[in-house]
Short mmCIF file of C-alpha atoms in Angstrom, two decimals:
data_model
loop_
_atom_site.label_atom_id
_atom_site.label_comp_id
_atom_site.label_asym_id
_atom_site.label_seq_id
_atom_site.Cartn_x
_atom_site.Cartn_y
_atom_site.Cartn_z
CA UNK A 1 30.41 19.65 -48.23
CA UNK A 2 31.38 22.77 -49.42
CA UNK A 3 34.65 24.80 -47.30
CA UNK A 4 33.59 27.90 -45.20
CA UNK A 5 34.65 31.13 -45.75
CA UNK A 6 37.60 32.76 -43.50
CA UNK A 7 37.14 35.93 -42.58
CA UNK A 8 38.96 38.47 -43.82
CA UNK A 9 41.93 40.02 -41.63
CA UNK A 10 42.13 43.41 -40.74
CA UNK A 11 43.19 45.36 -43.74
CA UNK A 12 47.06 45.96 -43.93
CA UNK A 13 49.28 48.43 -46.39
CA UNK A 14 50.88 46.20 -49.80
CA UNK A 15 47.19 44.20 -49.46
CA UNK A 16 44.37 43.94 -51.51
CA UNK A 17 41.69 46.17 -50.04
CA UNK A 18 38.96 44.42 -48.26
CA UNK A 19 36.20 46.09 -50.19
CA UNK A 20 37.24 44.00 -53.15
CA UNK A 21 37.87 47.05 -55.44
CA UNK A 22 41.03 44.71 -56.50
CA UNK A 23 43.37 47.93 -55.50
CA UNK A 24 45.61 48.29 -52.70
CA UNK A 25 44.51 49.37 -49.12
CA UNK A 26 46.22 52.39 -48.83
CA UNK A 27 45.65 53.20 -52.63
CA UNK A 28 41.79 52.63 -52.22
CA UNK A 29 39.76 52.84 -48.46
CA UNK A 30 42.72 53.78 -46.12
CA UNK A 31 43.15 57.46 -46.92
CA UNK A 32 39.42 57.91 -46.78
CA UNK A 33 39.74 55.70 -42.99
CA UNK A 34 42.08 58.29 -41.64
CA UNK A 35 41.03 61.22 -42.83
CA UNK A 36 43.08 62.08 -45.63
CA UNK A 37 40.44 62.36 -48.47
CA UNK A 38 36.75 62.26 -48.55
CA UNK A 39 34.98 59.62 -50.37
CA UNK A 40 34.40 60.97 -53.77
CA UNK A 41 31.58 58.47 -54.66
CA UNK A 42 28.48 56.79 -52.66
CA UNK A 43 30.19 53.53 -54.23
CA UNK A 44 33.05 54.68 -52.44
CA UNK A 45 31.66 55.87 -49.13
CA UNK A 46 29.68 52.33 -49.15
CA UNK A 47 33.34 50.15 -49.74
CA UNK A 48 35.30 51.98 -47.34
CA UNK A 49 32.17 51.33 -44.65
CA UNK A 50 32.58 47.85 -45.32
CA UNK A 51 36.71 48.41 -45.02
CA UNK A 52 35.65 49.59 -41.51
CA UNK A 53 33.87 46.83 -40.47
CA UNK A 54 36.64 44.40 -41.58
CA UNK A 55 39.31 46.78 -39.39
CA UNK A 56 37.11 47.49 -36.79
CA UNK A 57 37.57 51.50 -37.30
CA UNK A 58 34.06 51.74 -35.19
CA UNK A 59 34.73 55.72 -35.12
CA UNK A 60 34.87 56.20 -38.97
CA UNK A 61 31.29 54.53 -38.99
CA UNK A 62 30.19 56.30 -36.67
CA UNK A 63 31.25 59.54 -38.41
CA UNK A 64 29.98 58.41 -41.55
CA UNK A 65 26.51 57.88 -40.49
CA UNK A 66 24.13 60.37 -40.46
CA UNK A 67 22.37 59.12 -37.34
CA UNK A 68 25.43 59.56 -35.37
CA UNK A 69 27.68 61.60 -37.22
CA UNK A 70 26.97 64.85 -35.07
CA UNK A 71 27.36 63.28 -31.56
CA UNK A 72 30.70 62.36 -29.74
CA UNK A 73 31.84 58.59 -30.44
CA UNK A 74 31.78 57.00 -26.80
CA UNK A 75 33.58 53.30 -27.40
CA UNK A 76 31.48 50.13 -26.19
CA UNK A 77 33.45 48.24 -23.97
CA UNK A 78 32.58 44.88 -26.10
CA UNK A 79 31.98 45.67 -29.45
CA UNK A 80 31.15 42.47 -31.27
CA UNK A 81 33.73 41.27 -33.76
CA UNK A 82 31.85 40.11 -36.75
CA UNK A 83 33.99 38.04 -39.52
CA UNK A 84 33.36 39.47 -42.84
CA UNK A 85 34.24 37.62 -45.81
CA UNK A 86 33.28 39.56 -48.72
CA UNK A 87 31.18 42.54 -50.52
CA UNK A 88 29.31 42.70 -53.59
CA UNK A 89 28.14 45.74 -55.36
CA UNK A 90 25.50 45.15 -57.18
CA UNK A 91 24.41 48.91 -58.31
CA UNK A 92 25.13 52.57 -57.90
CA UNK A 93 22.52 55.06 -58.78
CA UNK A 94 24.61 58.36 -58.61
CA UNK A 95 22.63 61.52 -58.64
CA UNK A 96 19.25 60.19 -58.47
CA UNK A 97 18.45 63.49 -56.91
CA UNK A 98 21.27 66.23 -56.56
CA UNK A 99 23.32 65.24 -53.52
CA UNK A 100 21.59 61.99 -53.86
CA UNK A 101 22.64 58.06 -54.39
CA UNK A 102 21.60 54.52 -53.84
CA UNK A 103 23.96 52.11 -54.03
CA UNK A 104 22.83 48.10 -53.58
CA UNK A 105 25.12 45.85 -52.30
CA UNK A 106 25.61 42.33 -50.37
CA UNK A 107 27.94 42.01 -47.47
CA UNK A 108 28.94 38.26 -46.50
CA UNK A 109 29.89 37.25 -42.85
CA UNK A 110 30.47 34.14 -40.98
CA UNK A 111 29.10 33.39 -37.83
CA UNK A 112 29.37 29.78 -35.77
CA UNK A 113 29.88 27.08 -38.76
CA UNK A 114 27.93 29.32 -41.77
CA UNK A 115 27.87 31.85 -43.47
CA UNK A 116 25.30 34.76 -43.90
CA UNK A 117 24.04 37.56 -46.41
CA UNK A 118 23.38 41.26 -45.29
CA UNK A 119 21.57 42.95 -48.33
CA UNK A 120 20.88 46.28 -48.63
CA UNK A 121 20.18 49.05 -50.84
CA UNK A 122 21.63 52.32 -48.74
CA UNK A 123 20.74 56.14 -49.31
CA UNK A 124 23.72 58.56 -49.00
CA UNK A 125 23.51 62.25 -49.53
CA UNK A 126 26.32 64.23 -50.15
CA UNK A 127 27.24 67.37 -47.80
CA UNK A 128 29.55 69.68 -47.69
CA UNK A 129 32.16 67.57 -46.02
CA UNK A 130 31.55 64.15 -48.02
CA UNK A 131 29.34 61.74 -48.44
CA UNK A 132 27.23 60.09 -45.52
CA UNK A 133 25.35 56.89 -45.30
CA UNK A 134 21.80 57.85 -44.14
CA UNK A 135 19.59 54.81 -44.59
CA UNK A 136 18.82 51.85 -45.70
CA UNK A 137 15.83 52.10 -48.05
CA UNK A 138 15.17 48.03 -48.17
CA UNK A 139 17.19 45.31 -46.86
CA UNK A 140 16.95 41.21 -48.49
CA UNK A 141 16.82 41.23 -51.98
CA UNK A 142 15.46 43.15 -54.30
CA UNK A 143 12.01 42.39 -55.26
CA UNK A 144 11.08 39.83 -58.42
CA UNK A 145 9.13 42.09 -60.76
CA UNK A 146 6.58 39.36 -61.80
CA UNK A 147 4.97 39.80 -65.69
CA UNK A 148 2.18 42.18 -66.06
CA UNK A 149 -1.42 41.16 -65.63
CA UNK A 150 -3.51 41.31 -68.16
CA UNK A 151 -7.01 42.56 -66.78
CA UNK A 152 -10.38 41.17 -68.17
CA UNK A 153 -11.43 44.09 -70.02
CA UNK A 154 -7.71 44.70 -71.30
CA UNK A 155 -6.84 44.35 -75.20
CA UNK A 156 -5.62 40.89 -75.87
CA UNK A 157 -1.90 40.14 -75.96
CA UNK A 158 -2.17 38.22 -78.44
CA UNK A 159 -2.90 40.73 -80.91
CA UNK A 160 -6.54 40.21 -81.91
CA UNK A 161 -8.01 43.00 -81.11
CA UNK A 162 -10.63 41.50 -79.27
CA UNK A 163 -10.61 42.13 -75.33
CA UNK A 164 -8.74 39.07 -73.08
CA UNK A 165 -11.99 37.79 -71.76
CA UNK A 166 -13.37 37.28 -75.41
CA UNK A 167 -9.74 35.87 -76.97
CA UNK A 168 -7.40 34.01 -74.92
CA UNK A 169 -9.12 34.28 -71.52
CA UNK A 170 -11.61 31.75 -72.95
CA UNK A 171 -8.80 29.52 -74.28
CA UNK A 172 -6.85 29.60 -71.19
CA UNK A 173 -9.82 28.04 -68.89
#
């Protein structure tokens, strides 16, 4: 039986960030938390998101999502406390379009006695002030590309010359 997860405490100054960027907090998320700096990457924008899910910094999300960035925060009297454990980044497409990145990532929470998977692959467009976290453009994983299929009338693969349905289509049934 393998050993849950903990989750990960709110982030603290001389700690390892908890976006897993193996720098310190206040070196790496917590000036872009408080203000200080904008996020000078999606990547970035997308770790220090995750940052403010670990601390519970509900009014930097809300800022940094498009959605809800231009109307007043108003606090929820209960807002569910969800125990992180880890992120992944698994890509960054910078500048697919000017002003425009996707980055792909898994976020890893416990909840009861396991532990779940949020995957994602966000949009963020850059603005004048920063970046901002739009939408996301699929959630699970990304999709298995399967091998191409070889129509009928369709050269052979093979290399013959001869179309599939007259080469290896024949051998194959």
């Amino acid at each position: 039986m393998s050993k849950l997860p903990a989750a990960l405490p709110i982030p603290q100054r001389g700690q390892p960030c908890s976006c897993g960027s193996g720098k310190l907090f206040e070196l790496c998320c917590e000036p872009i938390l408080t203000g200080q700096r904008p996020a000078a990457t999606a990547e970035e924008l997308m770790r220090s998101r995750f940052t403010a899910h670990v601390a519970r910094a509900y009014p930097y999300l809300h800022r940094s999502y498009a959605g809800t960035a231009s109307e007043a925060y108003v606090e929820l009297p209960d807002e569910p406390a969800i125990g992180w454990t880890r992120l992944e980044i698994h890509g960054h497409e910078p500048n697919v379009q000017p002003d425009l990145s996707y980055v792909e990532f898994s976020a890893f929470y416990v909840d009861g006695n396991q532990e779940f998977v949020l995957q994602e692959k966000a949009e963020f467009r850059h603005q004048p002030s920063g970046w901002i976290y739009t939408r996301p453009v699929r959630t699970g994983p990304a999709p298995v590309r399967s091998a191409i299929k070889v129509g009928r009338n369709d050269p052979c693969p093979c290399g013959s010359g001869k179309k599939y349905k007259h080469c290896c289509l024949l051998k194959s049934a």
